[in-house]
């Protein structure tokens, strides 16, 4: 079974991420009724909104790879978890259709929240990391083929971070490309030479001061290195 991974990182101290839980019209466009009710149950609305938003963004990135025609519809997508663990939730599901439930998990660090979404085999190996743009934007020169997709320091940083993860899994000399499909570019792919790495998926994310990357290696592919 082919595996797909998505991820989303949120800079919790960035101005654009503050006060969203109080923007009722915005919340009505992106959250379900039960999710909006959950936001008001405690005084940590910004964090709770970040949990929900990151889950939906990460789930979309993973699901879009499986279905290129998928449209982002956060108001119709439900984030669900065990009610008994609401105060310390670390894993959940995003229901985007009656027959499509996407597993997500969160991690938090110093000023950031990171969510990973996964579709595929349970034994798939995954590796992920969060870093700062300042730490990774100067970590090395980008390969020539990647430069046309780079929009700024965050694009450089997240690709350098992703290549670090791939090297940690035994894959060297990898370019991270967004292959054109007509007028649009597809999601990032790990490419060796002219071909995408079979059984390897990669996801990139950045927000504010932070970048995050995740790689997934299908369990049918033996470890390297």
PDB file of C-alpha atoms in Angstrom:
ATOM      1  CA  UNK A   1       0.000   0.000   0.000  1.00  0.00           C
ATOM      2  CA  UNK A   2       1.421   3.383  -0.971  1.00  0.00           C
ATOM      3  CA  UNK A   3       1.816   5.790   1.939  1.00  0.00           C
ATOM      4  CA  UNK A   4       1.183   9.537   1.959  1.00  0.00           C
ATOM      5  CA  UNK A   5       2.253  12.029   4.595  1.00  0.00           C
ATOM      6  CA  UNK A   6       1.295  15.647   5.262  1.00  0.00           C
ATOM      7  CA  UNK A   7       2.397  18.090   7.929  1.00  0.00           C
ATOM      8  CA  UNK A   8       1.711  21.582   9.223  1.00  0.00           C
ATOM      9  CA  UNK A   9       3.682  23.735  11.646  1.00  0.00           C
ATOM     10  CA  UNK A  10       2.317  26.787  13.465  1.00  0.00           C
ATOM     11  CA  UNK A  11       4.370  29.560  15.059  1.00  0.00           C
ATOM     12  CA  UNK A  12       2.302  30.100  18.200  1.00  0.00           C
ATOM     13  CA  UNK A  13       3.861  33.513  18.905  1.00  0.00           C
ATOM     14  CA  UNK A  14       3.333  34.970  15.436  1.00  0.00           C
ATOM     15  CA  UNK A  15       0.863  37.863  15.345  1.00  0.00           C
ATOM     16  CA  UNK A  16      -1.219  36.266  12.576  1.00  0.00           C
ATOM     17  CA  UNK A  17      -1.909  33.260  14.827  1.00  0.00           C
ATOM     18  CA  UNK A  18      -3.212  35.237  17.799  1.00  0.00           C
ATOM     19  CA  UNK A  19      -6.878  35.901  18.471  1.00  0.00           C
ATOM     20  CA  UNK A  20      -8.241  33.550  15.831  1.00  0.00           C
ATOM     21  CA  UNK A  21     -10.424  31.792  18.387  1.00  0.00           C
ATOM     22  CA  UNK A  22     -12.331  35.058  18.865  1.00  0.00           C
ATOM     23  CA  UNK A  23     -13.046  35.635  15.168  1.00  0.00           C
ATOM     24  CA  UNK A  24     -16.537  34.149  15.003  1.00  0.00           C
ATOM     25  CA  UNK A  25     -17.144  34.746  11.285  1.00  0.00           C
ATOM     26  CA  UNK A  26     -13.805  33.170  10.373  1.00  0.00           C
ATOM     27  CA  UNK A  27     -14.439  30.205  12.659  1.00  0.00           C
ATOM     28  CA  UNK A  28     -17.826  29.667  11.029  1.00  0.00           C
ATOM     29  CA  UNK A  29     -16.071  29.267   7.663  1.00  0.00           C
ATOM     30  CA  UNK A  30     -13.421  26.775   8.750  1.00  0.00           C
ATOM     31  CA  UNK A  31     -14.704  24.762  11.743  1.00  0.00           C
ATOM     32  CA  UNK A  32     -17.646  22.476  12.382  1.00  0.00           C
ATOM     33  CA  UNK A  33     -20.222  23.359  15.020  1.00  0.00           C
ATOM     34  CA  UNK A  34     -18.833  20.843  17.523  1.00  0.00           C
ATOM     35  CA  UNK A  35     -15.300  22.140  16.983  1.00  0.00           C
ATOM     36  CA  UNK A  36     -16.440  25.712  17.659  1.00  0.00           C
ATOM     37  CA  UNK A  37     -18.132  24.549  20.855  1.00  0.00           C
ATOM     38  CA  UNK A  38     -14.903  22.860  21.971  1.00  0.00           C
ATOM     39  CA  UNK A  39     -12.971  26.096  21.535  1.00  0.00           C
ATOM     40  CA  UNK A  40     -14.980  27.885  24.227  1.00  0.00           C
ATOM     41  CA  UNK A  41     -14.571  25.180  26.891  1.00  0.00           C
ATOM     42  CA  UNK A  42     -11.229  26.552  28.145  1.00  0.00           C
ATOM     43  CA  UNK A  43      -9.122  29.684  28.104  1.00  0.00           C
ATOM     44  CA  UNK A  44      -6.561  28.396  25.606  1.00  0.00           C
ATOM     45  CA  UNK A  45      -8.524  29.186  22.473  1.00  0.00           C
ATOM     46  CA  UNK A  46      -5.523  30.018  20.280  1.00  0.00           C
ATOM     47  CA  UNK A  47      -3.884  26.688  21.084  1.00  0.00           C
ATOM     48  CA  UNK A  48      -7.102  24.762  20.535  1.00  0.00           C
ATOM     49  CA  UNK A  49      -7.666  26.481  17.221  1.00  0.00           C
ATOM     50  CA  UNK A  50      -4.072  25.673  16.227  1.00  0.00           C
ATOM     51  CA  UNK A  51      -4.657  21.988  16.991  1.00  0.00           C
ATOM     52  CA  UNK A  52      -7.719  21.902  14.746  1.00  0.00           C
ATOM     53  CA  UNK A  53      -6.305  24.006  11.919  1.00  0.00           C
ATOM     54  CA  UNK A  54      -2.976  22.177  11.766  1.00  0.00           C
ATOM     55  CA  UNK A  55      -4.807  18.829  11.689  1.00  0.00           C
ATOM     56  CA  UNK A  56      -6.968  19.876   8.750  1.00  0.00           C
ATOM     57  CA  UNK A  57      -4.050  21.378   6.825  1.00  0.00           C
ATOM     58  CA  UNK A  58      -1.865  18.308   7.361  1.00  0.00           C
ATOM     59  CA  UNK A  59      -4.703  15.926   6.454  1.00  0.00           C
ATOM     60  CA  UNK A  60      -5.366  17.860   3.260  1.00  0.00           C
ATOM     61  CA  UNK A  61      -1.710  17.689   2.204  1.00  0.00           C
ATOM     62  CA  UNK A  62      -1.692  13.915   2.655  1.00  0.00           C
ATOM     63  CA  UNK A  63      -5.083  13.286   1.039  1.00  0.00           C
ATOM     64  CA  UNK A  64      -4.409  15.587  -1.927  1.00  0.00           C
ATOM     65  CA  UNK A  65      -1.545  13.314  -2.966  1.00  0.00           C
ATOM     66  CA  UNK A  66      -3.929  10.366  -3.167  1.00  0.00           C
ATOM     67  CA  UNK A  67      -6.689  12.354  -4.893  1.00  0.00           C
ATOM     68  CA  UNK A  68      -5.420  15.251  -7.000  1.00  0.00           C
ATOM     69  CA  UNK A  69      -8.982  16.562  -7.424  1.00  0.00           C
ATOM     70  CA  UNK A  70      -9.618  16.940  -3.684  1.00  0.00           C
ATOM     71  CA  UNK A  71     -10.798  20.417  -2.656  1.00  0.00           C
ATOM     72  CA  UNK A  72      -9.875  21.883   0.729  1.00  0.00           C
ATOM     73  CA  UNK A  73     -13.153  22.059   2.678  1.00  0.00           C
ATOM     74  CA  UNK A  74     -12.265  22.567   6.354  1.00  0.00           C
ATOM     75  CA  UNK A  75     -15.789  23.440   7.464  1.00  0.00           C
ATOM     76  CA  UNK A  76     -17.022  20.023   6.317  1.00  0.00           C
ATOM     77  CA  UNK A  77     -14.107  18.103   7.816  1.00  0.00           C
ATOM     78  CA  UNK A  78     -14.392  16.914  11.415  1.00  0.00           C
ATOM     79  CA  UNK A  79     -11.468  16.443  13.816  1.00  0.00           C
ATOM     80  CA  UNK A  80     -12.352  13.674  16.267  1.00  0.00           C
ATOM     81  CA  UNK A  81     -10.646  12.127  19.283  1.00  0.00           C
ATOM     82  CA  UNK A  82     -11.479  10.338  22.513  1.00  0.00           C
ATOM     83  CA  UNK A  83     -13.407  12.785  24.704  1.00  0.00           C
ATOM     84  CA  UNK A  84     -11.596  11.433  27.775  1.00  0.00           C
ATOM     85  CA  UNK A  85      -8.259  12.782  26.491  1.00  0.00           C
ATOM     86  CA  UNK A  86      -9.398  16.209  25.306  1.00  0.00           C
ATOM     87  CA  UNK A  87      -7.214  18.121  27.774  1.00  0.00           C
ATOM     88  CA  UNK A  88      -4.032  16.332  26.679  1.00  0.00           C
ATOM     89  CA  UNK A  89      -4.879  15.292  23.130  1.00  0.00           C
ATOM     90  CA  UNK A  90      -1.906  14.135  21.051  1.00  0.00           C
ATOM     91  CA  UNK A  91      -3.588  12.019  18.359  1.00  0.00           C
ATOM     92  CA  UNK A  92      -6.876  12.143  16.484  1.00  0.00           C
ATOM     93  CA  UNK A  93      -8.552  11.553  13.143  1.00  0.00           C
ATOM     94  CA  UNK A  94      -9.736  13.985  10.494  1.00  0.00           C
ATOM     95  CA  UNK A  95     -12.888  12.769   8.774  1.00  0.00           C
ATOM     96  CA  UNK A  96     -13.016  14.268   5.283  1.00  0.00           C
ATOM     97  CA  UNK A  97     -15.627  11.861   3.877  1.00  0.00           C
ATOM     98  CA  UNK A  98     -17.807   9.029   5.120  1.00  0.00           C
ATOM     99  CA  UNK A  99     -15.173   6.486   4.071  1.00  0.00           C
ATOM    100  CA  UNK A 100     -12.041   8.567   4.619  1.00  0.00           C
ATOM    101  CA  UNK A 101     -10.550   8.953   8.092  1.00  0.00           C
ATOM    102  CA  UNK A 102      -7.000  10.316   8.264  1.00  0.00           C
ATOM    103  CA  UNK A 103      -4.818   9.746  11.326  1.00  0.00           C
ATOM    104  CA  UNK A 104      -3.071  12.815  12.757  1.00  0.00           C
ATOM    105  CA  UNK A 105      -0.734  13.401  15.673  1.00  0.00           C
ATOM    106  CA  UNK A 106       0.604  16.559  17.298  1.00  0.00           C
ATOM    107  CA  UNK A 107       3.819  17.598  18.971  1.00  0.00           C
ATOM    108  CA  UNK A 108       4.580  20.895  20.701  1.00  0.00           C
ATOM    109  CA  UNK A 109       7.865  22.643  21.369  1.00  0.00           C
ATOM    110  CA  UNK A 110       9.252  26.039  22.293  1.00  0.00           C
ATOM    111  CA  UNK A 111       6.807  28.371  20.542  1.00  0.00           C
ATOM    112  CA  UNK A 112       5.592  25.906  17.915  1.00  0.00           C
ATOM    113  CA  UNK A 113       2.922  23.282  17.293  1.00  0.00           C
ATOM    114  CA  UNK A 114       3.445  20.578  14.685  1.00  0.00           C
ATOM    115  CA  UNK A 115       0.930  18.137  13.216  1.00  0.00           C
ATOM    116  CA  UNK A 116       1.601  15.081  11.033  1.00  0.00           C
ATOM    117  CA  UNK A 117      -1.105  13.346   8.983  1.00  0.00           C
ATOM    118  CA  UNK A 118      -0.639   9.884   7.545  1.00  0.00           C
ATOM    119  CA  UNK A 119      -2.406   7.587   5.087  1.00  0.00           C
ATOM    120  CA  UNK A 120      -0.945   4.151   4.481  1.00  0.00           C
ATOM    121  CA  UNK A 121       0.586   1.066   6.029  1.00  0.00           C
ATOM    122  CA  UNK A 122       0.919   1.003   9.812  1.00  0.00           C
ATOM    123  CA  UNK A 123       4.521  -0.219   9.632  1.00  0.00           C
ATOM    124  CA  UNK A 124       5.695   2.663   7.452  1.00  0.00           C
ATOM    125  CA  UNK A 125       8.821   4.343   8.826  1.00  0.00           C
ATOM    126  CA  UNK A 126       8.480   8.083   9.430  1.00  0.00           C
ATOM    127  CA  UNK A 127      10.983  10.737  10.430  1.00  0.00           C
ATOM    128  CA  UNK A 128      10.156  14.374  11.089  1.00  0.00           C
ATOM    129  CA  UNK A 129      11.689  17.507  12.551  1.00  0.00           C
ATOM    130  CA  UNK A 130      10.970  21.147  13.312  1.00  0.00           C
ATOM    131  CA  UNK A 131      13.624  23.870  13.075  1.00  0.00           C
ATOM    132  CA  UNK A 132      13.972  27.605  12.700  1.00  0.00           C
ATOM    133  CA  UNK A 133      14.448  29.411   9.426  1.00  0.00           C
ATOM    134  CA  UNK A 134      17.558  31.069  10.832  1.00  0.00           C
ATOM    135  CA  UNK A 135      19.139  27.696  11.588  1.00  0.00           C
ATOM    136  CA  UNK A 136      18.407  26.047   8.235  1.00  0.00           C
ATOM    137  CA  UNK A 137      18.310  28.784   5.583  1.00  0.00           C
ATOM    138  CA  UNK A 138      22.134  28.859   5.483  1.00  0.00           C
ATOM    139  CA  UNK A 139      22.700  25.124   5.962  1.00  0.00           C
ATOM    140  CA  UNK A 140      23.841  24.653   2.364  1.00  0.00           C
ATOM    141  CA  UNK A 141      23.332  25.687  -1.237  1.00  0.00           C
ATOM    142  CA  UNK A 142      20.262  24.340  -2.993  1.00  0.00           C
ATOM    143  CA  UNK A 143      20.656  22.038  -5.993  1.00  0.00           C
ATOM    144  CA  UNK A 144      20.149  23.899  -9.262  1.00  0.00           C
ATOM    145  CA  UNK A 145      16.909  22.069 -10.098  1.00  0.00           C
ATOM    146  CA  UNK A 146      15.252  23.257  -6.895  1.00  0.00           C
ATOM    147  CA  UNK A 147      15.911  26.949  -7.253  1.00  0.00           C
ATOM    148  CA  UNK A 148      12.956  27.794  -9.513  1.00  0.00           C
ATOM    149  CA  UNK A 149      10.543  26.649  -6.760  1.00  0.00           C
ATOM    150  CA  UNK A 150      12.173  28.690  -3.989  1.00  0.00           C
ATOM    151  CA  UNK A 151      10.227  31.751  -2.866  1.00  0.00           C
ATOM    152  CA  UNK A 152      12.368  32.875   0.066  1.00  0.00           C
ATOM    153  CA  UNK A 153      14.485  31.881   3.041  1.00  0.00           C
ATOM    154  CA  UNK A 154      11.750  29.611   4.390  1.00  0.00           C
ATOM    155  CA  UNK A 155      11.755  27.558   1.167  1.00  0.00           C
ATOM    156  CA  UNK A 156      15.522  27.124   1.388  1.00  0.00           C
ATOM    157  CA  UNK A 157      15.363  26.192   5.063  1.00  0.00           C
ATOM    158  CA  UNK A 158      12.614  23.593   4.779  1.00  0.00           C
ATOM    159  CA  UNK A 159      14.325  21.835   1.870  1.00  0.00           C
ATOM    160  CA  UNK A 160      17.611  21.720   3.756  1.00  0.00           C
ATOM    161  CA  UNK A 161      15.796  20.243   6.749  1.00  0.00           C
ATOM    162  CA  UNK A 162      14.029  17.636   4.589  1.00  0.00           C
ATOM    163  CA  UNK A 163      17.338  16.600   2.995  1.00  0.00           C
ATOM    164  CA  UNK A 164      18.761  16.122   6.500  1.00  0.00           C
ATOM    165  CA  UNK A 165      15.933  13.689   7.257  1.00  0.00           C
ATOM    166  CA  UNK A 166      16.467  11.830   3.994  1.00  0.00           C
ATOM    167  CA  UNK A 167      20.196  11.499   4.682  1.00  0.00           C
ATOM    168  CA  UNK A 168      19.333  10.183   8.137  1.00  0.00           C
ATOM    169  CA  UNK A 169      17.310   7.466   6.390  1.00  0.00           C
ATOM    170  CA  UNK A 170      20.190   6.649   4.040  1.00  0.00           C
ATOM    171  CA  UNK A 171      19.216   8.663   0.939  1.00  0.00           C
ATOM    172  CA  UNK A 172      21.921  10.982  -0.432  1.00  0.00           C
ATOM    173  CA  UNK A 173      22.015  13.221  -3.470  1.00  0.00           C
ATOM    174  CA  UNK A 174      18.269  13.905  -3.361  1.00  0.00           C
ATOM    175  CA  UNK A 175      16.527  16.867  -4.976  1.00  0.00           C
ATOM    176  CA  UNK A 176      13.160  17.978  -3.623  1.00  0.00           C
ATOM    177  CA  UNK A 177      11.074  19.060  -6.589  1.00  0.00           C
ATOM    178  CA  UNK A 178       7.533  20.106  -7.362  1.00  0.00           C
ATOM    179  CA  UNK A 179       6.859  18.531 -10.729  1.00  0.00           C
ATOM    180  CA  UNK A 180       4.629  20.526 -13.075  1.00  0.00           C
ATOM    181  CA  UNK A 181       1.255  19.033 -14.069  1.00  0.00           C
ATOM    182  CA  UNK A 182      -0.055  21.335 -16.757  1.00  0.00           C
ATOM    183  CA  UNK A 183      -0.222  24.864 -15.339  1.00  0.00           C
ATOM    184  CA  UNK A 184       0.160  23.697 -11.727  1.00  0.00           C
ATOM    185  CA  UNK A 185       2.955  22.208  -9.714  1.00  0.00           C
ATOM    186  CA  UNK A 186       2.387  19.043  -7.736  1.00  0.00           C
ATOM    187  CA  UNK A 187       3.372  18.460  -4.116  1.00  0.00           C
ATOM    188  CA  UNK A 188       7.060  18.159  -3.167  1.00  0.00           C
ATOM    189  CA  UNK A 189       8.730  14.913  -4.208  1.00  0.00           C
ATOM    190  CA  UNK A 190      12.074  13.359  -3.322  1.00  0.00           C
ATOM    191  CA  UNK A 191      13.792  12.827  -6.666  1.00  0.00           C
ATOM    192  CA  UNK A 192      17.005  10.924  -7.395  1.00  0.00           C
ATOM    193  CA  UNK A 193      18.293  11.672 -10.871  1.00  0.00           C
ATOM    194  CA  UNK A 194      15.242  11.755 -13.126  1.00  0.00           C
ATOM    195  CA  UNK A 195      12.890   9.594 -11.074  1.00  0.00           C
ATOM    196  CA  UNK A 196      10.983  10.109  -7.811  1.00  0.00           C
ATOM    197  CA  UNK A 197      12.184   7.796  -5.052  1.00  0.00           C
ATOM    198  CA  UNK A 198       9.807   4.828  -5.067  1.00  0.00           C
ATOM    199  CA  UNK A 199       8.147   4.238  -1.721  1.00  0.00           C
ATOM    200  CA  UNK A 200       9.324   7.548  -0.254  1.00  0.00           C
ATOM    201  CA  UNK A 201       7.047  10.505   0.457  1.00  0.00           C
ATOM    202  CA  UNK A 202       7.980  13.934   1.790  1.00  0.00           C
ATOM    203  CA  UNK A 203       5.984  16.846   3.214  1.00  0.00           C
ATOM    204  CA  UNK A 204       7.150  20.423   3.839  1.00  0.00           C
ATOM    205  CA  UNK A 205       5.665  23.200   5.960  1.00  0.00           C
ATOM    206  CA  UNK A 206       6.635  26.624   7.280  1.00  0.00           C
ATOM    207  CA  UNK A 207       5.067  29.378   9.353  1.00  0.00           C
ATOM    208  CA  UNK A 208       6.540  32.421  11.034  1.00  0.00           C
ATOM    209  CA  UNK A 209       9.957  31.535  12.452  1.00  0.00           C
ATOM    210  CA  UNK A 210       9.664  27.786  11.904  1.00  0.00           C
ATOM    211  CA  UNK A 211       9.990  25.131   9.227  1.00  0.00           C
ATOM    212  CA  UNK A 212       8.985  21.467   9.495  1.00  0.00           C
ATOM    213  CA  UNK A 213       9.531  18.422   7.302  1.00  0.00           C
ATOM    214  CA  UNK A 214       8.444  14.779   7.416  1.00  0.00           C
ATOM    215  CA  UNK A 215       9.523  11.806   5.325  1.00  0.00           C
ATOM    216  CA  UNK A 216       7.719   8.458   5.109  1.00  0.00           C
ATOM    217  CA  UNK A 217       9.326   5.269   3.801  1.00  0.00           C
ATOM    218  CA  UNK A 218       7.079   2.339   2.891  1.00  0.00           C
ATOM    219  CA  UNK A 219       7.706  -0.778   4.938  1.00  0.00           C
ATOM    220  CA  UNK A 220       8.322  -2.784   1.751  1.00  0.00           C
ATOM    221  CA  UNK A 221      11.514  -0.797   1.233  1.00  0.00           C
ATOM    222  CA  UNK A 222      14.458  -2.070   3.344  1.00  0.00           C
ATOM    223  CA  UNK A 223      16.387   0.361   5.571  1.00  0.00           C
ATOM    224  CA  UNK A 224      19.510   1.891   4.045  1.00  0.00           C
ATOM    225  CA  UNK A 225      22.818   2.968   5.499  1.00  0.00           C
TER     226      UNK A 225
END
